[in-house]
Coordinates of N, CA and C in Angstrom, one line a residue:
M1 N 1.0 -1.3 -0.1 CA -0.3 0.1 0.0 C 0.7 1.1 -0.2
T2 N 2.0 1.4 0.3 CA 2.8 2.1 0.6 C 3.5 2.9 -0.6
I3 N 3.7 1.5 -1.5 CA 4.3 1.9 -2.8 C 3.1 2.3 -3.6
I4 N 2.1 2.3 -3.5 CA 1.0 3.0 -4.2 C 0.5 4.4 -3.8
A5 N 0.6 4.1 -2.9 CA 0.6 5.7 -1.7 C 1.8 6.6 -2.4
C6 N 2.9 6.3 -2.7 CA 4.1 7.0 -3.1 C 4.0 7.5 -4.3
V7 N 3.2 6.5 -5.4 CA 3.0 6.6 -6.6 C 1.9 8.0 -6.9
F8 N 1.1 7.8 -6.1 CA -0.3 8.6 -6.2 C 0.5 10.1 -5.6
F9 N 1.1 10.1 -4.5 CA 2.1 11.3 -4.3 C 2.9 11.8 -5.3
A10 N 3.5 10.7 -6.1 CA 4.6 11.5 -7.3 C 3.6 12.3 -8.1
L11 N 2.5 11.2 -8.4 CA 1.6 11.9 -9.8 C 1.4 13.3 -9.4
G12 N 0.8 13.6 -8.1 CA 0.3 14.7 -7.4 C 1.5 15.8 -7.7
V13 N 2.5 15.8 -7.1 CA 3.6 16.4 -7.1 C 4.1 17.0 -8.6
L14 N 3.8 15.6 -9.8 CA 4.3 16.3 -11.0 C 2.7 16.9 -11.9
F15 N 1.6 17.1 -11.1 CA 0.7 17.7 -11.9 C 0.7 19.2 -11.2
N16 N 1.3 19.1 -10.2 CA 1.4 20.6 -9.5 C 2.6 21.1 -10.3
V17 N 3.7 20.8 -10.5 CA 4.6 21.2 -11.3 C 4.4 21.7 -12.6
M18 N 3.3 21.0 -13.2 CA 3.1 21.1 -14.4 C 2.3 22.2 -14.6
G19 N 1.1 22.4 -13.5 CA 0.2 23.6 -13.6 C 1.1 25.1 -13.0
N20 N 2.2 24.8 -12.3 CA 2.4 25.8 -11.7 C 3.6 26.3 -13.1
I21 N 4.4 25.7 -14.0 CA 4.7 26.1 -15.4 C 4.0 26.5 -16.5
G22 N 2.6 26.2 -16.3 CA 1.5 26.3 -17.1 C 1.0 27.9 -16.9
V23 N 1.0 28.2 -15.4 CA 0.6 29.6 -15.0 C 1.8 30.8 -15.4
L24 N 2.8 30.2 -15.4 CA 4.3 31.1 -15.6 C 4.3 31.3 -17.0
L25 N 3.7 30.3 -18.0 CA 4.1 30.3 -19.3 C 2.9 30.9 -20.4
F26 N 1.9 30.5 -20.0 CA 0.5 30.9 -20.8 C 0.2 32.5 -20.7
P27 N 0.0 32.9 -21.9 CA -0.2 34.3 -21.9 C -1.1 35.3 -21.5
D28 N -2.4 34.6 -21.1 CA -3.4 35.6 -20.6 C -4.1 34.7 -19.6
I29 N -5.1 35.5 -18.8 CA -5.6 34.6 -17.5 C -6.6 33.5 -17.8
Y30 N -7.1 33.4 -19.3 CA -8.3 32.3 -19.1 C -7.4 31.0 -19.6
T31 N -6.0 31.3 -20.1 CA -5.3 29.8 -20.5 C -4.5 29.5 -19.0
R32 N -4.1 30.4 -18.1 CA -3.8 30.2 -17.1 C -5.0 29.8 -16.3
L33 N -5.9 30.2 -16.1 CA -6.7 29.4 -15.4 C -7.1 28.0 -15.5
Q34 N -6.8 27.7 -16.9 CA -7.5 26.3 -17.2 C -6.1 25.3 -16.9
A35 N -5.1 26.0 -16.9 CA -3.7 25.4 -16.3 C -4.0 25.0 -15.0
S36 N -4.4 25.9 -14.3 CA -4.1 26.3 -13.0 C -5.2 25.1 -12.2
S37 N -6.3 25.5 -12.8 CA -7.3 24.5 -12.5 C -7.3 23.1 -12.4
T38 N -7.0 22.8 -13.6 CA -7.0 21.6 -14.2 C -5.9 20.6 -13.2
C39 N -5.1 20.9 -13.5 CA -3.7 20.5 -12.3 C -3.7 20.4 -11.2
S40 N -4.5 21.6 -10.6 CA -4.6 21.6 -9.0 C -5.6 20.5 -8.7
T41 N -6.5 20.3 -9.7 CA -7.9 19.3 -9.2 C -7.2 18.0 -9.3
T42 N -6.5 18.0 -10.6 CA -6.0 16.2 -10.5 C -4.6 16.1 -9.7
S43 N -3.8 17.2 -8.9 CA -3.1 17.0 -8.0 C -3.6 16.6 -7.1
V44 N -4.5 17.5 -6.0 CA -5.2 17.0 -5.1 C -5.9 15.9 -5.1
L45 N -6.4 15.5 -6.1 CA -7.1 14.4 -6.2 C -6.1 13.1 -6.2
S46 N -5.0 13.5 -6.6 CA -4.2 12.2 -6.8 C -3.4 12.2 -5.2
I47 N -3.1 13.6 -4.5 CA -2.7 13.2 -3.3 C -3.8 12.6 -2.1
F48 N -4.8 13.1 -2.5 CA -5.9 12.8 -1.5 C -5.6 11.0 -1.7
I49 N -5.9 10.7 -3.0 CA -6.5 9.0 -3.0 C -4.6 8.3 -2.3
G50 N -3.7 8.9 -2.5 CA -2.6 8.2 -1.6 C -2.6 8.6 -0.5
C51 N -3.2 9.5 0.6 CA -3.4 9.4 1.6 C -4.4 8.4 1.9
M52 N -5.4 8.3 1.2 CA -6.6 7.4 1.5 C -5.6 5.5 1.3
F53 N -5.1 5.4 0.2 CA -4.1 4.2 0.7 C -3.4 4.1 1.8
L54 N -3.0 5.2 2.7 CA -2.1 5.2 3.7 C -3.1 4.7 5.0
A55 N -4.3 5.3 4.8 CA -5.0 5.4 6.0 C -5.8 4.0 5.9
G56 N -5.8 3.6 4.8 CA -6.6 2.0 4.8 C -8.1 2.3 4.9
W57 N -8.9 0.9 5.6 CA -10.3 1.8 5.8 C -10.4 2.0 7.0
S58 N -10.4 3.4 6.7 CA -10.9 4.0 8.5 C -11.7 5.2 8.5
P59 N -12.2 5.4 9.7 CA -12.8 6.9 9.4 C -12.3 8.2 8.7
M60 N -10.7 7.8 8.6 CA -9.9 9.0 8.1 C -10.5 9.2 6.4
T61 N -10.6 7.8 6.1 CA -10.7 7.6 4.6 C -12.2 7.9 4.1
G62 N -12.9 7.9 5.4 CA -14.4 8.6 4.5 C -14.0 10.1 4.9
R63 N -13.4 11.0 5.9 CA -13.3 12.4 5.8 C -12.5 12.7 4.6
L64 N -11.7 11.9 4.3 CA -10.7 12.3 3.0 C -11.7 12.3 1.6
L65 N -12.8 11.6 1.7 CA -13.2 11.4 0.4 C -14.1 12.5 0.5
V66 N -14.9 12.7 1.6 CA -15.9 13.8 1.4 C -15.1 15.6 1.2
I67 N -13.6 15.2 1.7 CA -12.8 16.8 1.2 C -12.4 16.6 0.0
T68 N -12.3 15.5 -0.5 CA -12.0 15.1 -1.9 C -13.2 15.7 -3.2
L69 N -14.4 15.0 -2.4 CA -15.6 15.5 -3.6 C -15.7 17.0 -3.4
F70 N -15.7 17.7 -2.4 CA -15.9 19.0 -2.0 C -15.0 19.9 -3.0
F71 N -13.8 19.3 -2.9 CA -12.8 20.1 -3.8 C -13.0 20.0 -5.3
F72 N -13.3 18.7 -5.3 CA -13.8 18.2 -6.6 C -14.9 19.3 -7.4
V73 N -15.8 19.7 -6.6 CA -16.7 20.6 -6.9 C -16.6 22.0 -6.8
T74 N -15.9 22.5 -5.7 CA -15.8 23.5 -5.9 C -14.9 24.5 -6.2
N75 N -13.7 23.7 -6.8 CA -12.5 24.1 -7.8 C -13.0 24.6 -9.0
P76 N -13.7 23.9 -9.8 CA -14.5 24.2 -11.1 C -14.8 25.5 -11.2
I77 N -16.0 25.4 -9.8 CA -17.0 26.6 -9.7 C -16.2 27.9 -9.5
S78 N -14.9 28.0 -8.8 CA -14.5 29.1 -8.3 C -13.8 29.6 -9.5
T79 N -12.9 28.7 -10.4 CA -12.2 28.9 -11.8 C -13.5 29.7 -12.7
H80 N -14.6 29.4 -12.8 CA -15.7 30.1 -13.6 C -16.2 31.1 -12.9
I81 N -16.2 31.3 -11.8 CA -16.5 32.7 -11.4 C -15.5 33.7 -11.6
I82 N -13.7 33.4 -11.4 CA -12.7 34.1 -11.5 C -12.8 34.5 -13.3
A83 N -13.1 33.5 -14.0 CA -13.2 33.7 -15.5 C -14.4 34.4 -15.9
G84 N -15.2 34.5 -15.1 CA -16.5 35.5 -15.5 C -16.3 36.9 -15.1
C85 N -15.5 37.1 -13.9 CA -15.0 38.7 -13.6 C -14.3 39.0 -14.5
A86 N -13.3 38.0 -15.1 CA -12.3 38.7 -16.2 C -13.0 39.4 -17.2
W87 N -13.9 38.6 -17.5 CA -14.6 38.7 -19.1 C -15.3 40.0 -18.7
Q88 N -16.2 40.1 -17.5 CA -16.6 41.1 -17.4 C -15.9 42.8 -17.1
S89 N -14.7 42.2 -16.8 CA -13.8 43.7 -16.7 C -13.3 43.9 -18.0
G90 N -13.5 43.4 -19.0 CA -12.7 43.7 -20.3 C -12.1 43.0 -20.5
M91 N -11.1 41.8 -20.0 CA -10.0 41.6 -20.6 C -10.4 40.3 -21.5
V92 N -9.9 40.7 -22.6 CA -9.9 39.6 -23.9 C -9.3 38.6 -23.9
P93 N -9.4 37.5 -24.5 CA -8.9 36.1 -24.7 C -7.5 36.4 -25.6
W94 N -6.5 35.9 -25.1 CA -5.4 35.6 -26.0 C -5.7 35.2 -27.8
R95 N -5.1 36.0 -28.7 CA -5.2 35.3 -30.0 C -3.9 35.1 -30.4
R96 N -3.8 34.2 -31.5 CA -2.2 33.7 -31.9 C -2.4 35.1 -32.9
P97 N -1.1 35.7 -33.3 CA -0.7 36.7 -34.0 C -0.8 35.8 -35.2
P98 N -1.1 36.9 -36.3 CA -1.4 35.9 -37.9 C 0.2 35.8 -38.3
Q99 N 0.0 35.0 -39.1 CA 1.7 34.6 -39.7 C 2.2 35.0 -41.0
S100 N 2.8 35.7 -41.4 CA 3.0 36.4 -42.4 C 3.8 34.9 -43.3
H101 N 3.5 35.2 -44.7 CA 3.9 34.0 -45.5 C 5.2 34.4 -45.9

């Protein structure tokens, strides 16, 4: 069980690093939100699954499951609210510059 938990922890770290790189490299708020939301959701999900494997079948596993479901629902909602506020404040999505032939 410890090896499986370590695999999920490593996946969580990998997703977290990829999300942070995306936030640093992407050009506008909408693409940055996509990177941070997707990677943070998968990162937290992976880490909580690893914690569930370490906890075994116990009351802690139930608590972790509830926290995971709560995060799985609230993270996309908060990302949608941030994107909506950015759109209402007039931020336009990034467009690829036209290529010259």
